[in-house]
Amino acid sequence: MTAISLRLILQTAMLAVFFSAAGHAQDRGAPSRQGGLEAKLEYCKTCHGLSGQGYLGYFPMPRLAGQQPEYIEAQLRAFIERRRTNPIMFNVAHVLSPSMLTALATHFRGLNPKPFGGAPRGSIAMGKRIFEEGLPESNVPACSACHGTEGKGQNEIPRLAGQLYAYTVGQLTGWKKERGQGSAVDTSAIMAPTAHNLTRSQVEAVAAYVSYLQ
Ligand code: HEC
Ligand code: HEC
C-alpha cells in the first residue's frame, strides 16, 4: 500500500470513530477524585499492574502506561459495545459512565514504568526490520508508518512500545476472533489485513522488538 492510501483508510476510520463518539456528547461533569475515580484506578491496577506496566497472569494483562488516551477510551467503548469481545473487560467496563471512561483513559498517559521485559531476543533484528520497513512481498506495511518510529502511537493508534510480548502475540494471531465483531466497521479493520499477512514467526519477531522499546 502507498502512504497516501494508508492515510485515506485511516482518515475514513477516524471519521467513523468521530461520529460514534458524537453519540456520547451529552455527558455529566467529569468524575471527581472522591467520585470513585481513585477506587476504579486501584481496581484496574490489580490486573494491569501498580504502575500500569502490565502483568503476566493466567492471561497477559496489557500495559496501559503511556498509552494514548484516545485509544484506551475507544477500546473501552469497543468492549462495552462488544465490537471487541472479551468477557473480563466487558464486565469491568460496562458499568463505567462516559465521563469515567475519559478520566480513566487520561490517567495512564502519565505513567512511565520500564518495559515488562522477558521476550525472547533471538529474532529482534528481524522484528526491527518489519517494524521499520514492513514486508512488501507479503503486503505488510511498515508498522512505524502508523504507530510512529518509536512505537508511541497517536490518538486512536495505540502505543506498542513496552507492550507485553505474550499480549501482542495473542492479539496479532487472534485479531479477527476478538476485534471488529458485529456489523459496524471500526478502527480494528485498519489492522486486520496486516495481522492476517504476518506469519507466526514474524509476529513473534515484531512483538519481541516492540516489547523492549521504551
Ligand atoms: C480482572 C482483571 C482486569 C481488570 C480489573 C481490568 N482489566 Fe483491563 N484488561 C484485562 C485483560 C485480561 C485484558 C486483555 C483483553 C484481551 O485480551 O483483549 C485487558 C485489556 C484492557 C484494555 C485494552 C488494552 C489494549 O492495549 O488494547 C484496556 C484499555 C483496559 N483493559 C483498561 C482497563 C481499565 C481502565 C480498567 C479499570 C477500570 C481495567 N482495564 C481493569 C484485565 C483486567
Ligand atoms: C495503517 C496504519 C497501521 C499500520 C501500518 C499498522 N497498524 Fe497496528 N494498529 C493500527 C490501528 C488503527 C490500531 C487500533 C485498532 C483498533 O482500534 O482495534 C492498531 C492496533 C495494533 C495492535 C493492537 C495493540 C493493542 O494494544 O491491543 C497491534 C499489536 C498492532 N497494531 C501491531 C502492528 C504491527 C506489528 C504493525 C506492522 C507489521 C502494524 N500494527 C501496522 C494501525 C496500523
CSV table of C-alpha atoms and ligand atoms in Angstrom, one decimal:
chain,number,residue,atom,x,y,z
A,1,MET,CA,0.0,0.0,0.0
A,2,THR,CA,1.2,3.5,-0.6
A,3,ALA,CA,1.5,6.1,2.2
A,4,ILE,CA,-1.4,8.0,0.6
A,5,SER,CA,-3.9,5.1,0.6
A,6,LEU,CA,-2.9,4.2,4.2
A,7,ARG,CA,-3.7,7.8,5.2
A,8,LEU,CA,-7.0,7.6,3.4
A,9,ILE,CA,-8.0,4.4,5.1
A,10,LEU,CA,-7.0,5.9,8.4
A,11,GLN,CA,-8.9,9.1,7.9
A,12,THR,CA,-12.1,7.2,6.9
A,13,ALA,CA,-11.8,5.1,10.0
A,14,MET,CA,-11.2,8.2,12.2
A,15,LEU,CA,-14.4,9.8,10.8
A,16,ALA,CA,-16.4,6.7,11.8
A,17,VAL,CA,-14.9,6.9,15.3
A,18,PHE,CA,-15.7,10.6,15.5
A,19,PHE,CA,-19.4,10.0,14.6
A,20,SER,CA,-19.7,7.3,17.1
A,21,ALA,CA,-18.1,9.5,19.8
A,22,ALA,CA,-20.6,12.3,19.0
A,23,GLY,CA,-23.3,10.0,20.4
A,24,HIS,CA,-21.7,10.4,23.8
A,25,ALA,CA,-21.7,14.2,23.6
A,26,GLN,CA,-24.3,14.7,26.4
A,27,ASP,CA,-22.5,13.8,29.5
A,28,ARG,CA,-22.4,14.9,33.1
A,29,GLY,CA,-19.4,16.6,34.5
A,30,ALA,CA,-16.0,14.8,35.0
A,31,PRO,CA,-15.9,12.4,38.0
A,32,SER,CA,-14.2,13.9,41.0
A,33,ARG,CA,-11.3,12.2,42.8
A,34,GLN,CA,-13.8,11.4,45.5
A,35,GLY,CA,-16.4,10.3,43.0
A,36,GLY,CA,-14.9,6.9,42.7
A,37,LEU,CA,-12.1,7.5,40.2
A,38,GLU,CA,-9.4,6.5,42.7
A,39,ALA,CA,-11.2,3.3,43.6
A,40,LYS,CA,-11.6,2.4,40.0
A,41,LEU,CA,-8.0,3.1,39.2
A,42,GLU,CA,-7.0,0.8,42.1
A,43,TYR,CA,-9.2,-1.9,40.6
A,44,CYS,CA,-7.6,-1.5,37.1
A,45,LYS,CA,-4.2,-1.8,38.7
A,46,THR,CA,-4.9,-5.1,40.4
A,47,CYS,CA,-4.7,-6.6,37.0
A,48,HIS,CA,-2.8,-4.1,34.8
A,49,GLY,CA,0.0,-3.6,37.4
A,50,LEU,CA,0.5,-0.9,40.1
A,51,SER,CA,2.1,1.5,37.6
A,52,GLY,CA,0.2,0.2,34.6
A,53,GLN,CA,3.2,-1.8,33.4
A,54,GLY,CA,1.1,-4.9,32.6
A,55,TYR,CA,1.1,-8.3,34.2
A,56,LEU,CA,1.6,-11.8,33.0
A,57,GLY,CA,-1.0,-13.8,34.9
A,58,TYR,CA,-3.3,-16.6,33.6
A,59,PHE,CA,-4.0,-14.1,30.8
A,60,PRO,CA,-1.5,-11.5,29.7
A,61,MET,CA,-2.8,-8.1,31.1
A,62,PRO,CA,-1.7,-5.4,28.7
A,63,ARG,CA,0.4,-2.4,29.6
A,64,LEU,CA,-1.7,0.7,29.8
A,65,ALA,CA,1.2,3.0,31.0
A,66,GLY,CA,1.9,5.7,28.4
A,67,GLN,CA,-0.9,4.5,26.2
A,68,GLN,CA,-2.8,7.1,24.1
A,69,PRO,CA,-5.9,8.2,26.0
A,70,GLU,CA,-8.0,8.2,22.8
A,71,TYR,CA,-7.0,4.6,22.1
A,72,ILE,CA,-7.9,3.5,25.7
A,73,GLU,CA,-11.2,5.2,25.5
A,74,ALA,CA,-12.0,3.8,22.1
A,75,GLN,CA,-11.2,0.2,23.3
A,76,LEU,CA,-13.2,0.6,26.4
A,77,ARG,CA,-16.2,1.6,24.3
A,78,ALA,CA,-15.5,-1.4,21.9
A,79,PHE,CA,-15.5,-3.8,24.9
A,80,ILE,CA,-18.8,-2.3,26.1
A,81,GLU,CA,-20.4,-2.5,22.7
A,82,ARG,CA,-19.0,-6.0,22.1
A,83,ARG,CA,-17.2,-4.9,19.0
A,84,ARG,CA,-14.2,-6.3,20.9
A,85,THR,CA,-15.2,-9.4,22.6
A,86,ASN,CA,-13.5,-10.0,26.0
A,87,PRO,CA,-15.7,-11.2,28.9
A,88,ILE,CA,-13.3,-9.8,31.6
A,89,MET,CA,-13.1,-6.3,30.1
A,90,PHE,CA,-16.8,-6.3,29.3
A,91,ASN,CA,-17.6,-6.9,32.9
A,92,VAL,CA,-15.1,-4.2,34.0
A,93,ALA,CA,-16.2,-1.5,31.5
A,94,HIS,CA,-19.9,-1.7,31.0
A,95,VAL,CA,-20.6,-0.1,34.4
A,96,LEU,CA,-18.5,2.9,33.7
A,97,SER,CA,-20.0,6.2,32.7
A,98,PRO,CA,-18.7,8.0,29.6
A,99,SER,CA,-17.0,10.7,31.8
A,100,MET,CA,-15.4,8.0,33.9
A,101,LEU,CA,-14.0,6.3,30.8
A,102,THR,CA,-12.4,9.6,29.8
A,103,ALA,CA,-11.0,10.2,33.2
A,104,LEU,CA,-9.5,6.7,33.5
A,105,ALA,CA,-8.0,6.8,30.0
A,106,THR,CA,-6.3,10.1,30.7
A,107,HIS,CA,-4.7,8.8,33.9
A,108,PHE,CA,-2.5,6.2,32.3
A,109,ARG,CA,-0.8,8.6,29.9
A,110,GLY,CA,1.3,10.0,32.7
A,111,LEU,CA,2.8,6.7,33.9
A,112,ASN,CA,6.2,5.6,32.6
A,113,PRO,CA,7.5,2.4,34.1
A,114,LYS,CA,10.2,0.3,32.5
A,115,PRO,CA,9.0,-2.3,29.9
A,116,PHE,CA,7.8,-5.5,31.4
A,117,GLY,CA,10.5,-7.5,29.5
A,118,GLY,CA,11.1,-11.2,29.2
A,119,ALA,CA,10.6,-11.6,25.5
A,120,PRO,CA,12.9,-13.9,23.5
A,121,ARG,CA,15.8,-11.9,22.0
A,122,GLY,CA,16.7,-14.2,19.1
A,123,SER,CA,14.6,-12.5,16.3
A,124,ILE,CA,14.7,-8.9,17.5
A,125,ALA,CA,16.7,-7.8,14.4
A,126,MET,CA,14.1,-9.3,12.1
A,127,GLY,CA,11.4,-7.6,14.2
A,128,LYS,CA,13.1,-4.2,13.9
A,129,ARG,CA,13.2,-4.6,10.1
A,130,ILE,CA,9.5,-5.5,9.9
A,131,PHE,CA,8.6,-2.6,12.2
A,132,GLU,CA,10.6,0.0,10.2
A,133,GLU,CA,10.3,-1.3,6.6
A,134,GLY,CA,7.4,-3.8,6.5
A,135,LEU,CA,7.4,-6.8,4.3
A,136,PRO,CA,6.5,-5.5,0.8
A,137,GLU,CA,6.4,-9.1,-0.7
A,138,SER,CA,3.7,-10.1,1.8
A,139,ASN,CA,1.8,-6.8,1.7
A,140,VAL,CA,2.7,-5.8,5.2
A,141,PRO,CA,3.3,-2.1,5.7
A,142,ALA,CA,5.9,-0.6,8.0
A,143,CYS,CA,4.4,-0.5,11.5
A,144,SER,CA,6.2,2.7,12.1
A,145,ALA,CA,4.1,4.5,9.4
A,146,CYS,CA,1.1,4.4,11.8
A,147,HIS,CA,2.5,3.5,15.2
A,148,GLY,CA,5.3,6.1,15.0
A,149,THR,CA,9.1,5.5,14.7
A,150,GLU,CA,9.4,4.9,18.5
A,151,GLY,CA,6.1,2.9,18.7
A,152,LYS,CA,4.4,5.5,20.8
A,153,GLY,CA,1.2,5.7,18.7
A,154,GLN,CA,-1.1,8.7,18.3
A,155,ASN,CA,-4.8,9.3,19.0
A,156,GLU,CA,-6.7,6.0,18.2
A,157,ILE,CA,-3.4,4.3,17.1
A,158,PRO,CA,-2.0,2.5,20.1
A,159,ARG,CA,1.4,2.7,21.6
A,160,LEU,CA,3.2,-0.6,21.1
A,161,ALA,CA,6.4,0.4,23.0
A,162,GLY,CA,6.9,-1.7,26.1
A,163,GLN,CA,3.8,-3.8,25.5
A,164,LEU,CA,3.9,-7.4,26.9
A,165,TYR,CA,5.2,-9.9,24.4
A,166,ALA,CA,2.6,-12.5,25.1
A,167,TYR,CA,-0.2,-10.0,24.8
A,168,THR,CA,1.0,-8.6,21.4
A,169,VAL,CA,1.5,-12.2,20.0
A,170,GLY,CA,-2.0,-13.1,21.2
A,171,GLN,CA,-3.7,-10.0,19.6
A,172,LEU,CA,-1.9,-10.3,16.3
A,173,THR,CA,-2.5,-14.1,15.9
A,174,GLY,CA,-6.2,-13.9,17.0
A,175,TRP,CA,-7.2,-10.5,15.6
A,176,LYS,CA,-10.4,-11.4,13.9
A,177,LYS,CA,-11.6,-13.7,16.7
A,178,GLU,CA,-11.8,-10.8,19.1
A,179,ARG,CA,-11.8,-7.5,17.3
A,180,GLY,CA,-14.2,-6.0,14.8
A,181,GLN,CA,-17.2,-8.1,15.9
A,182,GLY,CA,-20.7,-7.0,15.0
A,183,SER,CA,-21.8,-5.2,11.9
A,184,ALA,CA,-20.3,-1.7,12.5
A,185,VAL,CA,-16.9,-1.1,10.8
A,186,ASP,CA,-14.4,0.4,13.3
A,187,THR,CA,-10.7,1.2,13.5
A,188,SER,CA,-9.9,-2.5,14.1
A,189,ALA,CA,-10.4,-3.0,10.3
A,190,ILE,CA,-7.2,-1.0,9.7
A,191,MET,CA,-5.1,-3.7,11.4
A,192,ALA,CA,-6.9,-6.8,10.2
A,193,PRO,CA,-5.1,-7.3,6.8
A,194,THR,CA,-1.7,-6.6,8.4
A,195,ALA,CA,-2.3,-9.1,11.3
A,196,HIS,CA,-3.5,-11.6,8.7
A,197,ASN,CA,-0.5,-11.3,6.4
A,198,LEU,CA,2.1,-11.8,9.2
A,199,THR,CA,3.3,-15.4,9.8
A,200,ARG,CA,3.6,-16.7,13.4
A,201,SER,CA,7.4,-16.2,13.4
A,202,GLN,CA,7.1,-12.7,12.0
A,203,VAL,CA,4.5,-11.9,14.7
A,204,GLU,CA,6.9,-13.2,17.4
A,205,ALA,CA,9.8,-11.2,16.0
A,206,VAL,CA,8.0,-7.8,15.8
A,207,ALA,CA,6.2,-8.4,19.2
A,208,ALA,CA,9.6,-9.1,20.8
A,209,TYR,CA,11.1,-6.0,19.2
A,210,VAL,CA,8.4,-3.6,20.4
A,211,SER,CA,8.3,-5.1,23.9
A,212,TYR,CA,11.8,-3.6,24.6
A,213,LEU,CA,11.1,-0.1,23.2
A,214,GLN,CA,10.9,2.4,26.0
B,1,HEC,C1,-9.7,-8.8,36.3
B,1,HEC,C2,-8.6,-8.2,35.5
B,1,HEC,C3,-8.8,-6.9,34.9
B,1,HEC,C4,-9.2,-5.7,35.5
B,1,HEC,C5,-9.7,-5.5,36.9
B,1,HEC,C6,-9.1,-4.7,34.5
B,1,HEC,N1,-8.6,-5.2,33.3
B,1,HEC,FE1,-8.4,-4.3,31.5
B,1,HEC,N2,-7.8,-6.0,30.6
B,1,HEC,C7,-7.7,-7.2,31.3
B,1,HEC,C8,-7.3,-8.2,30.3
B,1,HEC,C9,-7.1,-9.7,30.5
B,1,HEC,C10,-7.2,-7.5,29.0
B,1,HEC,C11,-6.8,-8.1,27.7
B,1,HEC,C12,-8.1,-8.4,27.0
B,1,HEC,C13,-7.8,-9.0,25.6
B,1,HEC,O1,-7.1,-10.0,25.5
B,1,HEC,O2,-8.4,-8.5,24.7
B,1,HEC,C14,-7.5,-6.1,29.3
B,1,HEC,C15,-7.5,-5.1,28.3
B,1,HEC,C16,-7.7,-3.8,28.6
B,1,HEC,C17,-7.6,-2.8,27.6
B,1,HEC,C18,-7.2,-2.9,26.1
B,1,HEC,C19,-5.7,-2.6,26.0
B,1,HEC,C20,-5.1,-2.6,24.7
B,1,HEC,O3,-3.9,-2.4,24.6
B,1,HEC,O4,-5.9,-2.8,23.7
B,1,HEC,C21,-7.9,-1.6,28.2
B,1,HEC,C22,-7.9,-0.2,27.6
B,1,HEC,C23,-8.2,-1.9,29.6
B,1,HEC,N3,-8.1,-3.2,29.8
B,1,HEC,C24,-8.5,-0.9,30.6
B,1,HEC,C25,-8.8,-1.2,31.9
B,1,HEC,C26,-9.3,-0.3,32.8
B,1,HEC,C27,-9.4,1.2,32.6
B,1,HEC,C28,-9.6,-0.9,34.0
B,1,HEC,C29,-10.1,-0.4,35.3
B,1,HEC,C30,-11.4,0.3,35.2
B,1,HEC,C31,-9.3,-2.3,33.7
B,1,HEC,N4,-8.9,-2.5,32.4
B,1,HEC,C32,-9.5,-3.4,34.7
B,1,HEC,C33,-7.9,-7.5,32.6
B,1,HEC,C34,-8.4,-6.6,33.5
B,2,HEC,C1,-2.4,1.9,8.5
B,2,HEC,C2,-2.0,2.1,9.9
B,2,HEC,C3,-1.4,0.9,10.6
B,2,HEC,C4,-0.3,0.2,10.3
B,2,HEC,C5,0.6,0.3,9.1
B,2,HEC,C6,-0.1,-0.8,11.4
B,2,HEC,N1,-1.0,-0.5,12.4
B,2,HEC,FE1,-1.2,-1.6,14.1
B,2,HEC,N2,-2.9,-0.6,14.5
B,2,HEC,C7,-3.5,0.5,13.8
B,2,HEC,C8,-4.7,0.9,14.4
B,2,HEC,C9,-5.6,2.0,13.9
B,2,HEC,C10,-4.9,0.1,15.6
B,2,HEC,C11,-6.0,0.1,16.5
B,2,HEC,C12,-7.0,-0.9,16.1
B,2,HEC,C13,-8.3,-0.9,16.9
B,2,HEC,O1,-8.9,0.2,17.0
B,2,HEC,O2,-8.8,-2.0,17.2
B,2,HEC,C14,-3.7,-0.8,15.6
B,2,HEC,C15,-3.6,-1.8,16.6
B,2,HEC,C16,-2.5,-2.6,16.7
B,2,HEC,C17,-2.2,-3.6,17.7
B,2,HEC,C18,-3.1,-3.8,19.0
B,2,HEC,C19,-2.4,-3.1,20.1
B,2,HEC,C20,-3.1,-3.4,21.5
B,2,HEC,O3,-2.7,-2.7,22.4
B,2,HEC,O4,-4.0,-4.2,21.5
B,2,HEC,C21,-1.0,-4.2,17.5
B,2,HEC,C22,-0.4,-5.3,18.3
B,2,HEC,C23,-0.5,-3.6,16.2
B,2,HEC,N3,-1.4,-2.7,15.8
B,2,HEC,C24,0.7,-4.0,15.6
B,2,HEC,C25,1.1,-3.6,14.4
B,2,HEC,C26,2.3,-4.1,13.7
B,2,HEC,C27,3.2,-5.2,14.3
B,2,HEC,C28,2.3,-3.5,12.5
B,2,HEC,C29,3.3,-3.7,11.4
B,2,HEC,C30,3.6,-5.0,10.9
B,2,HEC,C31,1.2,-2.5,12.5
B,2,HEC,N4,0.5,-2.6,13.6
B,2,HEC,C32,0.9,-1.7,11.4
B,2,HEC,C33,-2.9,1.0,12.6
B,2,HEC,C34,-1.8,0.5,11.9
